[in-house]
PDB file of C-alpha atoms and ligand atoms in Angstrom:
ATOM      1  CA  MET A   1      11.246  -4.655 -26.168  1.00 47.00           C
ATOM      2  CA  GLU A   2       8.218  -6.674 -25.076  1.00 63.00           C
ATOM      3  CA  ASN A   3       6.188  -4.978 -22.374  1.00 88.00           C
ATOM      4  CA  THR A   4       7.163  -7.093 -19.403  1.00 97.00           C
ATOM      5  CA  VAL A   5       6.019  -5.825 -16.004  1.00 98.00           C
ATOM      6  CA  LEU A   6       7.807  -6.480 -12.713  1.00 98.00           C
ATOM      7  CA  VAL A   7       5.811  -6.262  -9.480  1.00 98.00           C
ATOM      8  CA  THR A   8       7.814  -5.722  -6.276  1.00 98.00           C
ATOM      9  CA  GLY A   9       6.140  -6.648  -3.003  1.00 98.00           C
ATOM     10  CA  ALA A  10       4.169  -9.210  -4.979  1.00 97.00           C
ATOM     11  CA  THR A  11       3.436 -11.327  -1.890  1.00 97.00           C
ATOM     12  CA  GLY A  12       1.940  -8.362  -0.002  1.00 97.00           C
ATOM     13  CA  VAL A  13      -1.628  -7.136   0.483  1.00 97.00           C
ATOM     14  CA  LEU A  14      -1.510  -4.756  -2.484  1.00 98.00           C
ATOM     15  CA  GLY A  15       1.155  -6.468  -4.595  1.00 98.00           C
ATOM     16  CA  ARG A  16      -0.715  -9.767  -4.863  1.00 97.00           C
ATOM     17  CA  GLU A  17      -3.792  -7.929  -6.139  1.00 98.00           C
ATOM     18  CA  VAL A  18      -1.665  -6.090  -8.714  1.00 98.00           C
ATOM     19  CA  LEU A  19       0.064  -9.308  -9.760  1.00 98.00           C
ATOM     20  CA  GLU A  20      -3.216 -11.144 -10.238  1.00 97.00           C
ATOM     21  CA  ARG A  21      -4.602  -8.385 -12.474  1.00 98.00           C
ATOM     22  CA  ILE A  22      -1.562  -8.318 -14.732  1.00 97.00           C
ATOM     23  CA  ARG A  23      -1.478 -12.103 -14.933  1.00 96.00           C
ATOM     24  CA  ARG A  24      -5.132 -12.098 -16.035  1.00 96.00           C
ATOM     25  CA  SER A  25      -4.435  -9.395 -18.642  1.00 95.00           C
ATOM     26  CA  GLY A  26      -1.953 -11.659 -20.430  1.00 94.00           C
ATOM     27  CA  VAL A  27       0.922  -9.137 -20.266  1.00 96.00           C
ATOM     28  CA  PRO A  28       4.166 -10.967 -19.348  1.00 97.00           C
ATOM     29  CA  VAL A  29       4.679 -10.473 -15.634  1.00 98.00           C
ATOM     30  CA  ARG A  30       7.448 -11.030 -13.115  1.00 98.00           C
ATOM     31  CA  ALA A  31       7.186 -10.968  -9.341  1.00 98.00           C
ATOM     32  CA  LEU A  32       9.830 -10.204  -6.734  1.00 98.00           C
ATOM     33  CA  THR A  33      10.043 -11.669  -3.233  1.00 98.00           C
ATOM     34  CA  ARG A  34      12.814 -12.221  -0.696  1.00 98.00           C
ATOM     35  CA  ARG A  35      11.598 -15.797  -0.256  1.00 96.00           C
ATOM     36  CA  SER A  36      13.869 -18.484  -1.652  1.00 95.00           C
ATOM     37  CA  ARG A  37      11.045 -21.000  -2.095  1.00 93.00           C
ATOM     38  CA  LEU A  38       9.127 -19.552  -4.993  1.00 93.00           C
ATOM     39  CA  PRO A  39       5.417 -20.178  -5.539  1.00 88.00           C
ATOM     40  CA  GLU A  40       4.225 -22.439  -8.351  1.00 87.00           C
ATOM     41  CA  ASP A  41       2.283 -19.870 -10.279  1.00 88.00           C
ATOM     42  CA  PRO A  42       1.373 -20.386 -13.923  1.00 88.00           C
ATOM     43  CA  GLY A  43       1.724 -17.218 -15.949  1.00 92.00           C
ATOM     44  CA  VAL A  44       4.088 -15.505 -13.472  1.00 97.00           C
ATOM     45  CA  GLU A  45       7.879 -15.605 -13.466  1.00 97.00           C
ATOM     46  CA  TRP A  46       8.954 -15.372  -9.820  1.00 97.00           C
ATOM     47  CA  PHE A  47      12.363 -14.025  -8.775  1.00 98.00           C
ATOM     48  CA  THR A  48      14.100 -14.157  -5.414  1.00 98.00           C
ATOM     49  CA  GLY A  49      15.663 -10.805  -4.593  1.00 98.00           C
ATOM     50  CA  ASP A  50      16.189  -8.307  -1.821  1.00 98.00           C
ATOM     51  CA  LEU A  51      15.765  -4.623  -2.590  1.00 98.00           C
ATOM     52  CA  VAL A  52      17.806  -3.581   0.450  1.00 98.00           C
ATOM     53  CA  THR A  53      20.915  -5.627  -0.349  1.00 98.00           C
ATOM     54  CA  GLY A  54      20.342  -5.477  -4.099  1.00 98.00           C
ATOM     55  CA  ALA A  55      20.776  -9.270  -4.377  1.00 98.00           C
ATOM     56  CA  GLY A  56      18.923 -10.730  -7.365  1.00 98.00           C
ATOM     57  CA  LEU A  57      17.683  -7.336  -8.579  1.00 98.00           C
ATOM     58  CA  ASP A  58      19.534  -7.165 -11.894  1.00 97.00           C
ATOM     59  CA  GLU A  59      18.159 -10.566 -12.922  1.00 98.00           C
ATOM     60  CA  ALA A  60      14.605  -9.559 -11.992  1.00 98.00           C
ATOM     61  CA  VAL A  61      14.710  -6.181 -13.740  1.00 98.00           C
ATOM     62  CA  GLY A  62      16.684  -7.148 -16.877  1.00 97.00           C
ATOM     63  CA  GLY A  63      14.418  -6.932 -19.943  1.00 96.00           C
ATOM     64  CA  VAL A  64      11.545  -5.279 -18.046  1.00 97.00           C
ATOM     65  CA  ARG A  65       9.810  -2.192 -19.402  1.00 97.00           C
ATOM     66  CA  THR A  66       7.559  -1.301 -16.440  1.00 98.00           C
ATOM     67  CA  VAL A  67       7.996  -1.768 -12.681  1.00 98.00           C
ATOM     68  CA  ILE A  68       5.144  -1.472 -10.185  1.00 98.00           C
ATOM     69  CA  HIS A  69       6.736  -0.902  -6.795  1.00 98.00           C
ATOM     70  CA  CYS A  70       4.571  -2.255  -3.980  1.00 98.00           C
ATOM     71  CA  ALA A  71       7.354  -3.450  -1.665  1.00 98.00           C
ATOM     72  CA  SER A  72       7.767  -1.844   1.737  1.00 98.00           C
ATOM     73  CA  ASP A  73       8.992  -3.056   5.093  1.00 98.00           C
ATOM     74  CA  VAL A  74       6.906  -1.251   7.720  1.00 96.00           C
ATOM     75  CA  ARG A  75       8.892  -2.801  10.580  1.00 96.00           C
ATOM     76  CA  HIS A  76      12.211  -1.541   9.190  1.00 98.00           C
ATOM     77  CA  PHE A  77      10.743   1.329   7.220  1.00 98.00           C
ATOM     78  CA  LYS A  78      13.963   3.372   7.013  1.00 98.00           C
ATOM     79  CA  GLN A  79      15.287   0.621   4.741  1.00 98.00           C
ATOM     80  CA  ASP A  80      12.635   1.516   2.182  1.00 98.00           C
ATOM     81  CA  ILE A  81      14.921   4.345   1.050  1.00 98.00           C
ATOM     82  CA  PRO A  82      18.020   2.260   0.211  1.00 98.00           C
ATOM     83  CA  ALA A  83      15.586  -0.280  -1.256  1.00 98.00           C
ATOM     84  CA  LEU A  84      14.135   2.308  -3.637  1.00 98.00           C
ATOM     85  CA  ARG A  85      17.590   3.649  -4.493  1.00 98.00           C
ATOM     86  CA  ASN A  86      18.682   0.137  -5.457  1.00 98.00           C
ATOM     87  CA  LEU A  87      15.521  -0.389  -7.491  1.00 98.00           C
ATOM     88  CA  ILE A  88      16.017   2.894  -9.354  1.00 98.00           C
ATOM     89  CA  ALA A  89      19.673   2.085 -10.083  1.00 98.00           C
ATOM     90  CA  ALA A  90      18.799  -1.393 -11.386  1.00 98.00           C
ATOM     91  CA  ALA A  91      15.898   0.012 -13.420  1.00 98.00           C
ATOM     92  CA  ARG A  92      18.092   2.664 -15.027  1.00 98.00           C
ATOM     93  CA  GLN A  93      20.736   0.086 -15.831  1.00 97.00           C
ATOM     94  CA  ALA A  94      18.130  -2.183 -17.446  1.00 97.00           C
ATOM     95  CA  GLY A  95      16.485   0.602 -19.473  1.00 97.00           C
ATOM     96  CA  VAL A  96      13.135   0.454 -17.634  1.00 98.00           C
ATOM     97  CA  GLU A  97      10.780   3.055 -19.119  1.00 98.00           C
ATOM     98  CA  HIS A  98       8.198   3.456 -16.348  1.00 98.00           C
ATOM     99  CA  LEU A  99       8.353   3.090 -12.565  1.00 98.00           C
ATOM    100  CA  VAL A 100       4.947   3.158 -10.858  1.00 98.00           C
ATOM    101  CA  ASN A 101       4.953   3.874  -7.133  1.00 98.00           C
ATOM    102  CA  ILE A 102       2.325   3.668  -4.390  1.00 98.00           C
ATOM    103  CA  SER A 103       2.279   6.287  -1.653  1.00 98.00           C
ATOM    104  CA  ILE A 104      -0.174   7.487   0.992  1.00 98.00           C
ATOM    105  CA  VAL A 105      -2.573  10.438   1.145  1.00 98.00           C
ATOM    106  CA  GLY A 106      -1.222  13.080   3.529  1.00 98.00           C
ATOM    107  CA  VAL A 107       2.467  12.096   3.494  1.00 98.00           C
ATOM    108  CA  ASP A 108       3.429  15.717   2.887  1.00 98.00           C
ATOM    109  CA  ARG A 109       1.346  16.978   5.838  1.00 97.00           C
ATOM    110  CA  ILE A 110       1.789  14.337   8.542  1.00 98.00           C
ATOM    111  CA  PRO A 111       5.283  14.105  10.126  1.00 97.00           C
ATOM    112  CA  TYR A 112       4.785  10.454  11.088  1.00 97.00           C
ATOM    113  CA  PRO A 113       8.140   8.700  10.552  1.00 97.00           C
ATOM    114  CA  TYR A 114       6.833   6.063   8.116  1.00 98.00           C
ATOM    115  CA  TYR A 115       5.100   8.796   6.094  1.00 98.00           C
ATOM    116  CA  GLN A 116       8.276  10.878   6.002  1.00 98.00           C
ATOM    117  CA  VAL A 117      10.020   7.921   4.412  1.00 98.00           C
ATOM    118  CA  LYS A 118       7.173   7.613   1.882  1.00 98.00           C
ATOM    119  CA  LEU A 119       7.597  11.315   1.052  1.00 98.00           C
ATOM    120  CA  GLU A 120      11.348  10.898   0.645  1.00 98.00           C
ATOM    121  CA  GLY A 121      10.596   7.981  -1.674  1.00 98.00           C
ATOM    122  CA  GLU A 122       8.363  10.219  -3.795  1.00 98.00           C
ATOM    123  CA  ARG A 123      11.227  12.703  -4.097  1.00 98.00           C
ATOM    124  CA  LEU A 124      13.665   9.957  -5.128  1.00 98.00           C
ATOM    125  CA  LEU A 125      11.183   8.859  -7.768  1.00 98.00           C
ATOM    126  CA  GLU A 126      10.822  12.385  -9.152  1.00 98.00           C
ATOM    127  CA  ALA A 127      14.613  12.744  -9.367  1.00 98.00           C
ATOM    128  CA  SER A 128      15.176   9.223 -10.713  1.00 98.00           C
ATOM    129  CA  GLY A 129      15.541  10.164 -14.370  1.00 98.00           C
ATOM    130  CA  LEU A 130      13.035   7.388 -15.147  1.00 98.00           C
ATOM    131  CA  GLY A 131       9.500   7.841 -16.439  1.00 98.00           C
ATOM    132  CA  TRP A 132       7.363   7.653 -13.297  1.00 98.00           C
ATOM    133  CA  SER A 133       3.833   7.632 -11.937  1.00 98.00           C
ATOM    134  CA  ASN A 134       2.958   8.051  -8.272  1.00 98.00           C
ATOM    135  CA  LEU A 135      -0.403   7.298  -6.683  1.00 98.00           C
ATOM    136  CA  ARG A 136      -1.281   8.325  -3.141  1.00 98.00           C
ATOM    137  CA  ALA A 137      -4.047   6.211  -1.617  1.00 98.00           C
ATOM    138  CA  THR A 138      -5.825   6.235   1.734  1.00 98.00           C
ATOM    139  CA  GLN A 139      -5.820   3.245   4.132  1.00 98.00           C
ATOM    140  CA  PHE A 140      -6.718  -0.254   2.932  1.00 98.00           C
ATOM    141  CA  PRO A 141      -9.444  -2.099   4.892  1.00 98.00           C
ATOM    142  CA  GLU A 142      -6.971  -4.979   5.254  1.00 97.00           C
ATOM    143  CA  LEU A 143      -4.658  -2.676   7.245  1.00 97.00           C
ATOM    144  CA  LEU A 144      -7.536  -1.621   9.519  1.00 98.00           C
ATOM    145  CA  ASN A 145      -8.529  -5.259   9.972  1.00 98.00           C
ATOM    146  CA  THR A 146      -4.996  -6.152  11.073  1.00 97.00           C
ATOM    147  CA  ALA A 147      -4.744  -3.085  13.327  1.00 98.00           C
ATOM    148  CA  PHE A 148      -8.079  -3.705  15.058  1.00 98.00           C
ATOM    149  CA  GLY A 149      -7.184  -7.392  15.461  1.00 98.00           C
ATOM    150  CA  VAL A 150      -4.093  -6.332  17.419  1.00 97.00           C
ATOM    151  CA  LEU A 151      -5.748  -3.454  19.314  1.00 97.00           C
ATOM    152  CA  SER A 152      -8.660  -5.646  20.409  1.00 97.00           C
ATOM    153  CA  ARG A 153      -6.321  -7.946  22.337  1.00 96.00           C
ATOM    154  CA  LEU A 154      -6.465  -5.307  25.086  1.00 96.00           C
ATOM    155  CA  PRO A 155      -9.607  -4.916  27.211  1.00 96.00           C
ATOM    156  CA  VAL A 156     -10.193  -1.424  25.738  1.00 98.00           C
ATOM    157  CA  VAL A 157      -9.661  -0.542  22.085  1.00 98.00           C
ATOM    158  CA  LEU A 158      -7.752   2.748  21.876  1.00 98.00           C
ATOM    159  CA  VAL A 159      -8.154   4.902  18.767  1.00 98.00           C
ATOM    160  CA  PRO A 160      -6.930   8.431  17.959  1.00 98.00           C
ATOM    161  CA  ALA A 161      -9.596  11.017  18.851  1.00 98.00           C
ATOM    162  CA  GLY A 162     -10.972  13.405  16.236  1.00 98.00           C
ATOM    163  CA  THR A 163      -9.309  11.419  13.454  1.00 98.00           C
ATOM    164  CA  ASP A 164     -11.092  10.446  10.261  1.00 98.00           C
ATOM    165  CA  CYS A 165     -10.212   7.710   7.822  1.00 98.00           C
ATOM    166  CA  GLN A 166     -11.517   6.913   4.342  1.00 98.00           C
ATOM    167  CA  PRO A 167     -10.746   3.251   3.633  1.00 98.00           C
ATOM    168  CA  VAL A 168     -10.162   2.346  -0.022  1.00 98.00           C
ATOM    169  CA  ASP A 169     -10.309  -1.198  -1.298  1.00 98.00           C
ATOM    170  CA  GLN A 170      -6.825  -2.528  -2.079  1.00 98.00           C
ATOM    171  CA  GLY A 171      -8.197  -4.283  -5.176  1.00 98.00           C
ATOM    172  CA  GLU A 172      -9.456  -0.995  -6.574  1.00 98.00           C
ATOM    173  CA  VAL A 173      -6.075   0.622  -5.866  1.00 98.00           C
ATOM    174  CA  ALA A 174      -4.472  -2.305  -7.715  1.00 98.00           C
ATOM    175  CA  ASP A 175      -6.811  -1.651 -10.688  1.00 98.00           C
ATOM    176  CA  ARG A 176      -5.634   1.947 -10.779  1.00 98.00           C
ATOM    177  CA  LEU A 177      -1.942   1.060 -10.481  1.00 98.00           C
ATOM    178  CA  VAL A 178      -2.283  -1.374 -13.384  1.00 98.00           C
ATOM    179  CA  GLU A 179      -4.098   1.291 -15.405  1.00 98.00           C
ATOM    180  CA  LEU A 180      -1.255   3.729 -14.705  1.00 98.00           C
ATOM    181  CA  ALA A 181       1.345   1.074 -15.553  1.00 98.00           C
ATOM    182  CA  MET A 182      -0.252   0.372 -18.925  1.00 97.00           C
ATOM    183  CA  GLY A 183      -0.232   4.080 -19.855  1.00 97.00           C
ATOM    184  CA  ALA A 184       2.534   6.618 -20.334  1.00 97.00           C
ATOM    185  CA  PRO A 185       4.297   7.922 -17.203  1.00 98.00           C
ATOM    186  CA  ALA A 186       1.773  10.250 -15.528  1.00 98.00           C
ATOM    187  CA  GLY A 187       3.812  11.895 -12.762  1.00 98.00           C
ATOM    188  CA  ARG A 188       1.708  12.475  -9.679  1.00 98.00           C
ATOM    189  CA  ALA A 189      -1.712  10.949 -10.323  1.00 98.00           C
ATOM    190  CA  PRO A 190      -4.832  12.302  -8.583  1.00 98.00           C
ATOM    191  CA  ASP A 191      -5.160  10.866  -5.065  1.00 98.00           C
ATOM    192  CA  MET A 192      -7.377   7.838  -4.499  1.00 98.00           C
ATOM    193  CA  ALA A 193      -9.706   7.541  -1.516  1.00 98.00           C
ATOM    194  CA  GLY A 194     -12.620   5.316  -0.536  1.00 98.00           C
ATOM    195  CA  PRO A 195     -16.310   6.150  -0.922  1.00 98.00           C
ATOM    196  CA  ARG A 196     -16.944   7.395   2.657  1.00 98.00           C
ATOM    197  CA  VAL A 197     -15.223   9.154   5.532  1.00 98.00           C
ATOM    198  CA  TYR A 198     -15.572   7.565   9.005  1.00 98.00           C
ATOM    199  CA  SER A 199     -14.252   8.441  12.424  1.00 98.00           C
ATOM    200  CA  MET A 200     -11.692   5.960  13.749  1.00 98.00           C
ATOM    201  CA  SER A 201     -14.083   5.251  16.659  1.00 98.00           C
ATOM    202  CA  ARG A 202     -16.825   4.315  14.228  1.00 98.00           C
ATOM    203  CA  LEU A 203     -14.485   2.040  12.243  1.00 98.00           C
ATOM    204  CA  ALA A 204     -13.417   0.317  15.468  1.00 98.00           C
ATOM    205  CA  ARG A 205     -17.011  -0.196  16.631  1.00 98.00           C
ATOM    206  CA  ASP A 206     -18.055  -1.543  13.213  1.00 98.00           C
ATOM    207  CA  TRP A 207     -15.097  -3.932  13.195  1.00 98.00           C
ATOM    208  CA  LEU A 208     -15.788  -5.180  16.742  1.00 98.00           C
ATOM    209  CA  ARG A 209     -19.430  -5.837  15.883  1.00 98.00           C
ATOM    210  CA  ALA A 210     -18.514  -7.711  12.695  1.00 98.00           C
ATOM    211  CA  ALA A 211     -15.804  -9.735  14.469  1.00 97.00           C
ATOM    212  CA  GLY A 212     -18.172 -10.580  17.318  1.00 97.00           C
ATOM    213  CA  ARG A 213     -15.965  -9.048  20.008  1.00 96.00           C
ATOM    214  CA  ARG A 214     -17.255  -6.946  22.880  1.00 96.00           C
ATOM    215  CA  ARG A 215     -14.868  -4.169  23.871  1.00 97.00           C
ATOM    216  CA  PRO A 216     -15.318  -0.521  24.733  1.00 98.00           C
ATOM    217  CA  VAL A 217     -13.698   1.923  22.288  1.00 98.00           C
ATOM    218  CA  LEU A 218     -11.796   4.820  23.839  1.00 98.00           C
ATOM    219  CA  ALA A 219     -10.770   7.798  21.696  1.00 98.00           C
ATOM    220  CA  VAL A 220      -7.481   9.229  22.959  1.00 98.00           C
ATOM    221  CA  HIS A 221      -6.075  12.615  22.029  1.00 98.00           C
ATOM    222  CA  VAL A 222      -2.752  12.231  20.191  1.00 97.00           C
ATOM    223  CA  PRO A 223      -0.669  15.315  21.011  1.00 96.00           C
ATOM    224  CA  GLY A 224       1.823  17.125  18.826  1.00 97.00           C
ATOM    225  CA  ARG A 225       2.247  17.635  15.114  1.00 97.00           C
ATOM    226  CA  ILE A 226       1.789  13.953  14.299  1.00 97.00           C
ATOM    227  CA  GLY A 227      -1.581  13.903  16.074  1.00 98.00           C
ATOM    228  CA  SER A 228      -2.767  17.110  14.432  1.00 98.00           C
ATOM    229  CA  GLY A 229      -1.506  15.853  11.061  1.00 98.00           C
ATOM    230  CA  PHE A 230      -3.546  12.667  11.408  1.00 98.00           C
ATOM    231  CA  ARG A 231      -6.598  14.714  12.398  1.00 98.00           C
ATOM    232  CA  ALA A 232      -6.230  17.008   9.381  1.00 97.00           C
ATOM    233  CA  ALA A 233      -4.815  15.062   6.455  1.00 98.00           C
ATOM    234  CA  LEU A 234      -5.584  11.317   6.325  1.00 98.00           C
ATOM    235  CA  THR A 235      -8.610  11.681   4.061  1.00 98.00           C
ATOM    236  CA  ALA A 236      -9.329  13.101   0.605  1.00 98.00           C
ATOM    237  CA  PRO A 237     -13.117  13.691   0.518  1.00 98.00           C
ATOM    238  CA  ASP A 238     -12.919  15.338  -2.913  1.00 98.00           C
ATOM    239  CA  ARG A 239     -11.243  12.184  -4.251  1.00 98.00           C
ATOM    240  CA  ALA A 240     -13.802   9.630  -3.008  1.00 98.00           C
ATOM    241  CA  VAL A 241     -13.447   7.546  -6.175  1.00 98.00           C
ATOM    242  CA  GLY A 242     -13.398   4.088  -4.559  1.00 98.00           C
ATOM    243  CA  ARG A 243     -16.661   2.131  -4.723  1.00 98.00           C
ATOM    244  CA  ARG A 244     -16.266  -0.846  -2.418  1.00 98.00           C
ATOM    245  CA  THR A 245     -17.399   0.123   1.061  1.00 98.00           C
ATOM    246  CA  TRP A 246     -16.041  -0.681   4.504  1.00 98.00           C
ATOM    247  CA  GLU A 247     -19.380  -2.361   5.244  1.00 98.00           C
ATOM    248  CA  GLN A 248     -18.926  -4.679   2.228  1.00 98.00           C
ATOM    249  CA  TYR A 249     -15.401  -5.539   3.340  1.00 98.00           C
ATOM    250  CA  LEU A 250     -16.570  -6.361   6.868  1.00 98.00           C
ATOM    251  CA  ALA A 251     -19.448  -8.495   5.581  1.00 98.00           C
ATOM    252  CA  GLU A 252     -17.188 -10.446   3.222  1.00 97.00           C
ATOM    253  CA  LYS A 253     -13.963 -10.770   5.218  1.00 96.00           C
ATOM    254  CA  VAL A 254     -14.601 -10.241   8.930  1.00 96.00           C
ATOM    255  CA  ALA A 255     -18.198 -11.156   9.800  1.00 93.00           C
ATOM    256  CA  ARG A 256     -18.672 -14.550  11.442  1.00 80.00           C
TER     257      ARG A 256
HETATM  258  N1  NAP B 301      -1.665  -0.684   3.919  1.00 75.44           N
HETATM  259  C1  NAP B 301      -2.264   0.457   3.594  1.00 75.44           C
HETATM  260  O1  NAP B 301      -3.326   0.827   4.103  1.00 75.44           O
HETATM  261  C2  NAP B 301      -1.635   1.346   2.525  1.00 75.44           C
HETATM  262  C3  NAP B 301      -2.302   2.490   2.102  1.00 75.44           C
HETATM  263  C4  NAP B 301      -1.716   3.278   1.098  1.00 75.44           C
HETATM  264  C5  NAP B 301      -0.481   2.905   0.566  1.00 75.44           C
HETATM  265  N2  NAP B 301       0.148   1.790   1.042  1.00 75.44           N
HETATM  266  C6  NAP B 301       1.450   1.416   0.478  1.00 75.44           C
HETATM  267  O2  NAP B 301       1.263   0.252  -0.311  1.00 75.44           O
HETATM  268  C7  NAP B 301       2.481  -0.510  -0.313  1.00 75.44           C
HETATM  269  C8  NAP B 301       2.161  -1.964  -0.017  1.00 75.44           C
HETATM  270  O3  NAP B 301       1.546  -2.070   1.239  1.00 75.44           O
HETATM  271  P1  NAP B 301       1.033  -3.488   1.747  1.00 75.44           P
HETATM  272  O4  NAP B 301       0.072  -3.213   2.843  1.00 75.44           O
HETATM  273  O5  NAP B 301       0.623  -4.330   0.575  1.00 75.44           O
HETATM  274  O6  NAP B 301       2.396  -4.090   2.351  1.00 75.44           O
HETATM  275  P2  NAP B 301       2.698  -5.572   2.839  1.00 75.44           P
HETATM  276  O7  NAP B 301       1.482  -6.444   2.793  1.00 75.44           O
HETATM  277  O8  NAP B 301       3.450  -5.458   4.120  1.00 75.44           O
HETATM  278  O9  NAP B 301       3.707  -6.130   1.718  1.00 75.44           O
HETATM  279  C9  NAP B 301       4.982  -5.601   1.616  1.00 75.44           C
HETATM  280  C10 NAP B 301       5.769  -6.418   0.588  1.00 75.44           C
HETATM  281  O10 NAP B 301       7.084  -5.872   0.486  1.00 75.44           O
HETATM  282  C11 NAP B 301       7.997  -6.927   0.246  1.00 75.44           C
HETATM  283  N3  NAP B 301       9.304  -6.519   0.748  1.00 75.44           N
HETATM  284  C12 NAP B 301       9.585  -5.925   1.943  1.00 75.44           C
HETATM  285  N4  NAP B 301      10.904  -5.698   2.050  1.00 75.44           N
HETATM  286  C13 NAP B 301      11.480  -6.128   0.882  1.00 75.44           C
HETATM  287  C14 NAP B 301      12.804  -6.162   0.402  1.00 75.44           C
HETATM  288  N5  NAP B 301      13.851  -5.725   1.134  1.00 75.44           N
HETATM  289  N6  NAP B 301      13.032  -6.683  -0.836  1.00 75.44           N
HETATM  290  C15 NAP B 301      12.000  -7.160  -1.586  1.00 75.44           C
HETATM  291  N7  NAP B 301      10.720  -7.150  -1.172  1.00 75.44           N
HETATM  292  C16 NAP B 301      10.461  -6.654   0.047  1.00 75.44           C
HETATM  293  C17 NAP B 301       7.427  -8.122   0.983  1.00 75.44           C
HETATM  294  O11 NAP B 301       7.748  -9.279   0.233  1.00 75.44           O
HETATM  295  P3  NAP B 301       8.503 -10.587   0.801  1.00 75.44           P
HETATM  296  O12 NAP B 301       8.276 -10.642   2.296  1.00 75.44           O
HETATM  297  O13 NAP B 301       7.841 -11.712   0.045  1.00 75.44           O
HETATM  298  O14 NAP B 301       9.916 -10.395   0.411  1.00 75.44           O
HETATM  299  C18 NAP B 301       5.916  -7.892   0.906  1.00 75.44           C
HETATM  300  O15 NAP B 301       5.359  -8.581  -0.196  1.00 75.44           O
HETATM  301  C19 NAP B 301       3.421   0.191   0.677  1.00 75.44           C
HETATM  302  O16 NAP B 301       4.302   1.003  -0.052  1.00 75.44           O
HETATM  303  C20 NAP B 301       2.493   1.047   1.514  1.00 75.44           C
HETATM  304  O17 NAP B 301       3.138   2.198   2.013  1.00 75.44           O
HETATM  305  C21 NAP B 301      -0.398   1.001   1.987  1.00 75.44           C
END
């Protein structure tokens, strides 16, 4: 079987970076989206499909050896579980050899509902009967950019107090996912975090300065186990393997 790779979530922040890297490598690549109007994209075979309903999945997965699963629906995150179940079933049926999954640093220590779903996804992967690799990464700068864009619509930017974050470039995470996909199933890969740890207040102030917006930043204590989980477990300082800094991201993507 030719090594054809399918990327789910290929229109998303991470998935499009993964897709681009595989396209450039010359390995045959497919991309999945729910959109019915498919992009004109030389070197990529696009498929319309919905992981939650299962529509179009068998066609997309048939003949594929490796799947890189970057799809997620944060707004309806509970559906990520039936989505992954459907993907695993279709992959098993098609004889897929390797399913590569992206997860988040701290999902086993922070009882935030979206993270609990990510953790359940990891468990499904482990029990899938497929060859698998799982990479936990810290937050992408693109996510912080979107979050601060929304938060700065208010007169005061609220951030969680005492909470650190270690942004990692989504392109570098894509590099690592592609590296994992091209190798043998690795199980749980070492976590991936960005080069530096920052307080959320500092990230917000940096972003506001780069975006040219004047707002006070107010750090608010988040009570309960979710708050303490975020304070304790969002970073991985011993896994600061990313190179591209938050400052570089701001200079290239946010600064006016
Ligand atoms: N953002 C972060 O900081 C971060 C950090 C660590 C890990 N991660 C993980 O990385 C992954 C990707 O995150 P992201 O920020 O790139 O997400 P994103 O930009 O929101 O993209 C999500 C993608 O999922 C696809 N999708 C959603 N529901 C689908 C469904 N039912 N069927 C098929 N495709 C579906 C969407 O494609 P269409 O709309 O085209 O169908 C979209 O391309 C997630 O698993 C996330 O947990 C994110």
